[in-house]
Coordinates of C-alpha atoms and ligand atoms in Angstrom, one line a residue:
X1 CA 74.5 124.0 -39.7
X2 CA 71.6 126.0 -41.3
X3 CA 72.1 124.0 -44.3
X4 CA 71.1 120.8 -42.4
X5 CA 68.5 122.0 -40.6
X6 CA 67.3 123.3 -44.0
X7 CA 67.6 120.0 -45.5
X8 CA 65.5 118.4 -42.7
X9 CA 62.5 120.6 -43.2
X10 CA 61.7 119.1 -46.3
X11 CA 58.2 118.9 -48.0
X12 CA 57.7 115.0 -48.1
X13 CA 59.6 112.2 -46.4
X14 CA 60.4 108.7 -47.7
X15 CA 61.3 106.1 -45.3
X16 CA 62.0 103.0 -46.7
X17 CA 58.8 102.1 -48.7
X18 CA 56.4 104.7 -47.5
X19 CA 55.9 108.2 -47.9
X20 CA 55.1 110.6 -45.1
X21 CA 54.0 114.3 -45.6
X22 CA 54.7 116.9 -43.0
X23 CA 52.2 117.4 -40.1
X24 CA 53.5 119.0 -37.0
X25 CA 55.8 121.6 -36.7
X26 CA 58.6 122.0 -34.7
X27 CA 57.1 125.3 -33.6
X28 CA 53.9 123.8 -32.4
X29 CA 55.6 120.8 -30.5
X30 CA 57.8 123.1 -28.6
X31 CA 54.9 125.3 -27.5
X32 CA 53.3 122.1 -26.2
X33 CA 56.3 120.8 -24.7
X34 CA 56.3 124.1 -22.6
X35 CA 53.2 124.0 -21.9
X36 CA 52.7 120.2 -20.2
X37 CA 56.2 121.3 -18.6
X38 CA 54.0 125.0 -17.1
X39 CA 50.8 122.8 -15.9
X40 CA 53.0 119.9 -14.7
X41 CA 55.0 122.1 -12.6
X42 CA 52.1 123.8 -11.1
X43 CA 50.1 121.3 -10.1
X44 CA 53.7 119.5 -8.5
X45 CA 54.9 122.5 -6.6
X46 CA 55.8 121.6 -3.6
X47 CA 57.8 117.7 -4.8
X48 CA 60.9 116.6 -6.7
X49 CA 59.1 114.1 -9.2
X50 CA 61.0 111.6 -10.9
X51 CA 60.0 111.8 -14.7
X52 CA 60.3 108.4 -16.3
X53 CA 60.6 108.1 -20.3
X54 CA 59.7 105.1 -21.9
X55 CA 62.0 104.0 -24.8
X56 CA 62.8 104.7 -27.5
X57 CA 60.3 107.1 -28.6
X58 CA 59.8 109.0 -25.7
X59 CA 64.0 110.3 -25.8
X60 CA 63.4 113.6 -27.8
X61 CA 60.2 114.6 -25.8
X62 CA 62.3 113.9 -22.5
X63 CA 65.0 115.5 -23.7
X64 CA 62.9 118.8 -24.1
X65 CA 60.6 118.5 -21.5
X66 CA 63.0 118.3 -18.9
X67 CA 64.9 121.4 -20.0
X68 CA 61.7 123.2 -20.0
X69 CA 60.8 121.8 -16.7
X70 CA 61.1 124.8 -14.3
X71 CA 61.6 123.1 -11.2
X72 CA 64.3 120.5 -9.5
X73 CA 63.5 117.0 -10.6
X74 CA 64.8 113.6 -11.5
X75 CA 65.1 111.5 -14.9
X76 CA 65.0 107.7 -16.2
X77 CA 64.1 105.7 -18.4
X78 CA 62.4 102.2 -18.8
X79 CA 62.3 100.3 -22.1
X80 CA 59.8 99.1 -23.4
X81 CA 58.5 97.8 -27.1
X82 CA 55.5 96.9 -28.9
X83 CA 55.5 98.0 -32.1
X84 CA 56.1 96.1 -35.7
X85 CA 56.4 98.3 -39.0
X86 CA 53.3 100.3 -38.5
X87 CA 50.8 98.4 -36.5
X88 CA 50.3 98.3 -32.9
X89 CA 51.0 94.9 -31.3
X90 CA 49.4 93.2 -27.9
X91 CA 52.4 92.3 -27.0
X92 CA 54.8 94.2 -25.1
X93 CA 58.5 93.0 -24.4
X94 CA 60.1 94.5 -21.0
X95 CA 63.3 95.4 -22.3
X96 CA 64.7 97.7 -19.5
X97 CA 62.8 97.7 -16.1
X98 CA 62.8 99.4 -12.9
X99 CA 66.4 100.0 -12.2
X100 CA 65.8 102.0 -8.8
X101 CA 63.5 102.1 -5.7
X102 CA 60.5 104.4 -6.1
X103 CA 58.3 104.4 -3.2
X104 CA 56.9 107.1 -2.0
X105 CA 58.0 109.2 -4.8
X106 CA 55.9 110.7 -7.3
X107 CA 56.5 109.4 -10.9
X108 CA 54.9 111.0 -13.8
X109 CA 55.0 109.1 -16.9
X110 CA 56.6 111.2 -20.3
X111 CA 55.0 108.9 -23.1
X112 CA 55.9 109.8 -26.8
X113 CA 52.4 108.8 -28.3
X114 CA 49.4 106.3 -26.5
X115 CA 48.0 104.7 -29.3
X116 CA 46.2 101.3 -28.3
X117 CA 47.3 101.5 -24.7
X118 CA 48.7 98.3 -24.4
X119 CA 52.1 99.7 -23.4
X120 CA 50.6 101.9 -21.2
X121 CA 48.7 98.7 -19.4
X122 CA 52.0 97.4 -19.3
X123 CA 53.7 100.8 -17.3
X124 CA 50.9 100.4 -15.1
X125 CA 51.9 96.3 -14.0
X126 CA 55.6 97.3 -13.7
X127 CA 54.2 100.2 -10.7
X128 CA 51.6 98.3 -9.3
X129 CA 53.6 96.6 -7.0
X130 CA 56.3 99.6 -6.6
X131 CA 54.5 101.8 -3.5
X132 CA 55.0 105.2 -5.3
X133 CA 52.7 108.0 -3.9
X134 CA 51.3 108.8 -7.1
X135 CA 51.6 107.7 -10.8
X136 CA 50.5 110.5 -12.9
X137 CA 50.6 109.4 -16.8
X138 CA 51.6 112.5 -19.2
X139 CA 51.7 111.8 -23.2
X140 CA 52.6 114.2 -26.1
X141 CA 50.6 112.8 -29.0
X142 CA 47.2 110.9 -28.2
X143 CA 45.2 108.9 -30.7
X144 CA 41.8 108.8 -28.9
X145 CA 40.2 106.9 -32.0
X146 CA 43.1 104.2 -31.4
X147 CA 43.1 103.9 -27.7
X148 CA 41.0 100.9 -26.0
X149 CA 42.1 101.3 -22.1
X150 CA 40.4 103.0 -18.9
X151 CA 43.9 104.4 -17.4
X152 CA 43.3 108.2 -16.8
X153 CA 46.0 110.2 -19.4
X154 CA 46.3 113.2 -16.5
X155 CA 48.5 115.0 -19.6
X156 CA 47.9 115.0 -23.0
X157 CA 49.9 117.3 -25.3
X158 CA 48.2 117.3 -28.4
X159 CA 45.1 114.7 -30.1
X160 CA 45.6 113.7 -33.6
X161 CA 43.7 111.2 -35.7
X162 CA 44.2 107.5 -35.7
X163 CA 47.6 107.6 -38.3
X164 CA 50.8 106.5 -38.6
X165 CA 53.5 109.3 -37.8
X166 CA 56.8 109.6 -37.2
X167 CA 59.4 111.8 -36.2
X168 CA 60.4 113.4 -33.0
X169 CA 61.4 110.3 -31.7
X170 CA 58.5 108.1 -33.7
X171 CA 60.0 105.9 -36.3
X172 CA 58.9 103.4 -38.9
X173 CA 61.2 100.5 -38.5
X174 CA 64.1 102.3 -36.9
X175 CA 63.9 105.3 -39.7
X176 CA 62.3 109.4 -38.4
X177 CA 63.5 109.2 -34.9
X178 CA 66.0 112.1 -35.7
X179 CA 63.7 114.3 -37.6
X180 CA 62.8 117.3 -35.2
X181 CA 58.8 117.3 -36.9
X182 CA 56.3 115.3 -36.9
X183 CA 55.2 113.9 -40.4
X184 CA 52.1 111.2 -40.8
X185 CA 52.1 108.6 -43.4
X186 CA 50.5 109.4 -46.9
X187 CA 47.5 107.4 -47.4
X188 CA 48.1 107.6 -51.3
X189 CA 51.3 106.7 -52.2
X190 CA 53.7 107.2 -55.3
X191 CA 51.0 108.8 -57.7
X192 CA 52.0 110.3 -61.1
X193 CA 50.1 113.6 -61.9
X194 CA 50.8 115.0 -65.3
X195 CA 49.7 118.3 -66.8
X196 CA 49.8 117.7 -70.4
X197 CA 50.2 120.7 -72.8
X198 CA 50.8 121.2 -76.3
X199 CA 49.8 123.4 -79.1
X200 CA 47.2 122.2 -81.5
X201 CA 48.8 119.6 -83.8
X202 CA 51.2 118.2 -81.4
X203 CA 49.7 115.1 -81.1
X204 CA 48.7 115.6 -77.4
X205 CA 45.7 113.0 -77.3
X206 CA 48.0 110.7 -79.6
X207 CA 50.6 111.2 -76.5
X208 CA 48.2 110.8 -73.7
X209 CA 46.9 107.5 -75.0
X210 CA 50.4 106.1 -74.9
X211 CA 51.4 107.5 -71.5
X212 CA 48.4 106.2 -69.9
X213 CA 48.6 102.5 -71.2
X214 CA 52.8 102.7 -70.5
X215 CA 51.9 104.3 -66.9
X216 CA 48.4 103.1 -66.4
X217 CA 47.2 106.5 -65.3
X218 CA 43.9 108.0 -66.0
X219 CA 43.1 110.3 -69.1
X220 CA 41.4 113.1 -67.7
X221 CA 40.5 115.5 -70.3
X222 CA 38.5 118.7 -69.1
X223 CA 36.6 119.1 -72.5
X224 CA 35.4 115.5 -72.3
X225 CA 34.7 115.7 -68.5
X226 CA 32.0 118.7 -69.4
X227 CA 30.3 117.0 -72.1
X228 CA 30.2 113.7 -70.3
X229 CA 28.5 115.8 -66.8
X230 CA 26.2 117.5 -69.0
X231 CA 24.9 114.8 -71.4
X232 CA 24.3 112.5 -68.3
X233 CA 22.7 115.7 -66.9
X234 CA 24.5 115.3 -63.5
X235 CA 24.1 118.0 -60.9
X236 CA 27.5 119.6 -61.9
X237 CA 26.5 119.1 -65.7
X238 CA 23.5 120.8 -65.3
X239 CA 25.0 123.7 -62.8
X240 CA 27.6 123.9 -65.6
X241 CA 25.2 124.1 -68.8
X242 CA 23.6 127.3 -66.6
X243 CA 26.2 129.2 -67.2
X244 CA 26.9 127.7 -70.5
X245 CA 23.0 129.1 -71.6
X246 CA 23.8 132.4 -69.9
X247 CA 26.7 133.3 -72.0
X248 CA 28.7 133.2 -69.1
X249 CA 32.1 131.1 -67.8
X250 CA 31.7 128.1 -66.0
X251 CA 33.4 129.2 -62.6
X252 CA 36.4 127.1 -61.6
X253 CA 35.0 125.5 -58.4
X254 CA 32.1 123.4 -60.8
X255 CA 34.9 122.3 -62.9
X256 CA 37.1 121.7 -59.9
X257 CA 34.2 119.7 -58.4
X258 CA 33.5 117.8 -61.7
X259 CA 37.6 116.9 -61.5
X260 CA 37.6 115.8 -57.9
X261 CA 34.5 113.2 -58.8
X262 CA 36.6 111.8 -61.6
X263 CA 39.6 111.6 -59.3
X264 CA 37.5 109.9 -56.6
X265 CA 36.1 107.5 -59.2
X266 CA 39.1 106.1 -59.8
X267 CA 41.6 106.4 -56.4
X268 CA 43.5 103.5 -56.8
X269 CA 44.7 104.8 -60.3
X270 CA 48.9 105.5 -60.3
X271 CA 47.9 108.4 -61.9
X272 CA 46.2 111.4 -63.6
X273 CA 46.9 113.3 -66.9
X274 CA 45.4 116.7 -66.7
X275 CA 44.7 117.8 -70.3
X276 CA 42.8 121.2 -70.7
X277 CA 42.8 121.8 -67.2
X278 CA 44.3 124.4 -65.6
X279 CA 44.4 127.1 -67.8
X280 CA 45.1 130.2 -65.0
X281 CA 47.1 130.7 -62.3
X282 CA 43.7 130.1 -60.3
X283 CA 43.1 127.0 -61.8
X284 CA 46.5 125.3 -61.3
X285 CA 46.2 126.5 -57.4
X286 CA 42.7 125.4 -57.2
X287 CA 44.5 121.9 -58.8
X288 CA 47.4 121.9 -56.6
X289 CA 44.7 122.0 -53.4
X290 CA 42.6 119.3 -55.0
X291 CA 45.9 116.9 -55.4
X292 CA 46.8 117.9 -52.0
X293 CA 43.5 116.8 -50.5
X294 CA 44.0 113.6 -51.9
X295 CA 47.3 113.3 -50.2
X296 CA 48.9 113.8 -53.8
X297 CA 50.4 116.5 -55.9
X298 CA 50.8 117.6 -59.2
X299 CA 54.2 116.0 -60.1
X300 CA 54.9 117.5 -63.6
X301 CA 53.6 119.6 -66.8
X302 CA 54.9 118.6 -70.0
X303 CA 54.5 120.0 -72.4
X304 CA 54.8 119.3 -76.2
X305 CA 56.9 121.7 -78.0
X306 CA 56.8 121.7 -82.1
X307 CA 58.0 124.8 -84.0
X308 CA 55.0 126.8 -85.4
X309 CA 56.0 126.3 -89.0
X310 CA 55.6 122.3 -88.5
X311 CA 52.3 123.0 -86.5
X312 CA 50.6 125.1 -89.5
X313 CA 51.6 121.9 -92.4
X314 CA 50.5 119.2 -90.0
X315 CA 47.0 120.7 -89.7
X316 CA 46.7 122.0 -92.9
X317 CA 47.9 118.7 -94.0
X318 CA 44.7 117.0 -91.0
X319 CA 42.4 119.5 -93.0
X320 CA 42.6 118.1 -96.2
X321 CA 41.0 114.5 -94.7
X322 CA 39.4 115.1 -91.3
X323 CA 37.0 118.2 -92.7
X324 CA 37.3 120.1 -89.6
X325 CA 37.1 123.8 -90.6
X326 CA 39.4 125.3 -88.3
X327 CA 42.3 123.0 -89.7
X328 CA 41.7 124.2 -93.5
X329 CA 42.7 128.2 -92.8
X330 CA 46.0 129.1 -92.1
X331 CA 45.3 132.1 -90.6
X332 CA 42.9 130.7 -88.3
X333 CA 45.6 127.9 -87.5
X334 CA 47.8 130.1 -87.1
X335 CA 45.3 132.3 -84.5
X336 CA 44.8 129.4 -82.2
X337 CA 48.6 128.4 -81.9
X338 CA 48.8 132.3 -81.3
X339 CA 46.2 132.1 -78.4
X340 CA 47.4 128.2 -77.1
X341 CA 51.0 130.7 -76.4
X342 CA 49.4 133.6 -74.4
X343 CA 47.2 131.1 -72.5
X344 CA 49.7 128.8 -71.6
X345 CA 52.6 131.2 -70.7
X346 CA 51.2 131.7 -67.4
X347 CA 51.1 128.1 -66.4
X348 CA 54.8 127.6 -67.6
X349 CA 56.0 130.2 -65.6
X350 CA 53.7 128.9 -62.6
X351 CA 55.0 125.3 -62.8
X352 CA 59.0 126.2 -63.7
X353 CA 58.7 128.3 -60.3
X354 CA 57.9 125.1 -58.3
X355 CA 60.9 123.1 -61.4
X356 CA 58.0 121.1 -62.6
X357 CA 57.8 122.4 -65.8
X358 CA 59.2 119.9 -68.8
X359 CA 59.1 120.8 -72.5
X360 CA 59.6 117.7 -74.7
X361 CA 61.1 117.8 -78.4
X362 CA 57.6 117.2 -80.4
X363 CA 59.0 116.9 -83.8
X364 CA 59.5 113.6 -84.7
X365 CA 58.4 109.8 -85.0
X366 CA 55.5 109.1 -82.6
X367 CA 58.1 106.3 -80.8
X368 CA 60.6 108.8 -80.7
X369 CA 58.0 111.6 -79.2
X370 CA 56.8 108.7 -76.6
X371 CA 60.2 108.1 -75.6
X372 CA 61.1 111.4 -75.2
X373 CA 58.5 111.4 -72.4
X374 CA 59.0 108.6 -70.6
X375 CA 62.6 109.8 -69.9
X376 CA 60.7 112.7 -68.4
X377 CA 58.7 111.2 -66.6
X378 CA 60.2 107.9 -65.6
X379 CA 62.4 110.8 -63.2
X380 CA 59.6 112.0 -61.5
Ligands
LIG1 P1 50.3 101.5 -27.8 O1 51.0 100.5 -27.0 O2 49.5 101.0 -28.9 O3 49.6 102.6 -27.0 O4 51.5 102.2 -28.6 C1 52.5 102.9 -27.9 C2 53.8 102.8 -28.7 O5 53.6 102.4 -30.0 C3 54.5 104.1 -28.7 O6 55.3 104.3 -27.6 C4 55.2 104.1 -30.0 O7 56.5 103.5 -29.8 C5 54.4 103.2 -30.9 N1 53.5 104.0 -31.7 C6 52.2 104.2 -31.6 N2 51.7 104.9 -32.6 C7 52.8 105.3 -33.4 C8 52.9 106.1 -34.6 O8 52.0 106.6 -35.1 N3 54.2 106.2 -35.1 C9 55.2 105.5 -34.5 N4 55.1 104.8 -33.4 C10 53.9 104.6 -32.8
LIG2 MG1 57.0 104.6 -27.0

């Protein structure tokens, strides 16, 4: 038993093709459900009101509203549909009516959501011509954005934007009705987020420029991202560069800002790869808000892994051509792959706690190294 209900409280839903992150809790829509029951009830005192579900979505609401429902009172249902996949339609097909007489009573409405209102124009033809003393309309969810009708909503559980959720009754093409939250639909879908990592002489940029022709994601590189802001003397750049000429570090909200405008540049990539960025525990949670903002996450770090031996020739061996003077001393090779292990500890440790830390055999033919990713990532 706890097991299931465990496996139902999961962070993000897939139903057939979409994704849908969680967005009301089970907590919270009990607490409403008590409370439409407490204000129903008191304004109703003195009546036995039939409350009248309209199917499907409306069964789990019912369900609990009626068992929170202090007083005596009567149920049914009418059925009613109007929606295709995720769009609201104008038309509405009578499925089940009326089944019994209702005049003089007084019927209160329990709607799962009022989106357009188009099946709540059509509740209000099925009673025009039914003599009930009063037709009091009471909804859980309410997407005032969405809705285009006059009909007073006497009860409205709880407002939410205009998008696509499901569960607690809600589905998406028959899927979500049984989960006992409420989760909305992602408004970025399937992205691939990478943290790349690897000591120098790895061949991380090497890497990165396969992976992001293979994946077609986005190369973000944080050292490149600075010099670009700066040289184009852009207001992050030139917040950046003051505490460059101060001596001091570049806090991590301008480079998170700086990140976020490259994200936003390009939102209909598949994809990021994060290379130099984060570096702390501060950073990577700073990262992990940023992703989640965009309705996105950080779905892996990989990282490179080539035995320090191998590390020290390749450079030494880069030295001798590319002139750089911090691949010609071994000790100072040997420094940096020293510091690129105390720095990056950290992060493995941070990502392995959430299992999305991958180390990748880095010894080998570039194919072979390529490979060995994709097989990592082509899981995600
Ligand atoms: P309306 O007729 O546009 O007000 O929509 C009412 C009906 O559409 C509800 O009873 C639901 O069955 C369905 N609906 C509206 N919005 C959503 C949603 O976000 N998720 C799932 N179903 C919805
Ligand atoms: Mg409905």
């Amino acid at each position: 038993m706890i097991i299931f209900a465990f496996l139902k409280i999961k962070q993000v839903v897939k139903l057939h093709d979409l994704q849908f992150k969680p967005f009301i809790s089970e907590e919270e829509i009990q607490k409403t459900v008590q409370r439409m029951a407490n204000e129903i009830a008191n304004n109703l005192k003195d009546e036995v009101p039939v409350f009248i579900g309209i199917l499907n979505g409306s069964f789990m609401f019912v369900s609990d509203f009626v068992k929170k429902y202090p007083n005596p009172c009567e149920v049914t249902f009418i059925k009613l549909a109007s929606y295709e996949g995720v769009k609201s339609t104008e038309d509405i097909q009578r499925l089940i009516g009326l089944t019994q007489d209702l005049s003089g009573r007084t019927v209160v409405i329990l709607e799962d959501i009022i989106d357009s209102g188009n099946t709540l124009e059509e509740v209000h033809r099925i009673f025009k011509n039914a003599n009930v003393k009063q037709l009091i309309i009471a909804t859980l969810f309410y997407k005032p954005e969405a809705y285009k009708k006059d009909y007073k909503l006497h009860y409205v559980g709880i407002e939410i934007p205009d998008k696509f959720i499901v569960g607690y009754g809600l589905d998406y093409n028959g899927l979500g009705r049984d989960l006992p939250s409420v989760y909305q639909l992602k408004t970025t879908q399937h992205m691939t987020n990478l943290v790349l990592f690897g000591p120098p002489g790895a061949g991380k940029g090497t890497q990165a420029n396969f992976l992001k022709e293979k994946y077609n994601l986005i190369h973000i590189s944080t050292g490149d991202v600075f010099r670009f802001n700066i040289k184009n003397e852009t207001a992050l750049g030139m917040l950046a560069k003051s505490y460059m000429d101060k001596g001091e570090l570049v806090p991590d909200q301008v480079t998170i800002d700086m990140l976020n405008a490259e994200v936003e540049k390009n939102s209909d990539a598949n994809g990021f790869i994060f290379d130099g960025f984060p570096r702390t525990n501060a950073q990577a949670d700073a990262l992990d808000k940023l992703m989640d903002s965009k309705d996105s996450q950080i779905n892996a770090m990989v990282a490179l892994e080539v035995a320090d031996e191998v590390l020290v020739q390749r450079l030494l061996e880069r030295g001798k051509t590319s002139g750089r003077a911090d691949d010609a001393d071994e000790n100072i090779i040997r420094n940096r792959i020293k510091e690129y292990y105390n720095k990056t500890a950290i992060l493995k440790d941070y990502y392995s706690a959430q299992n999305k830390y991958f180390g990748v055999d880095g010894v080998g033919s570039i194919e072979d190294i390529t490979k060995r990713l994709s097989e990592v990532i082509d899981k995600l």
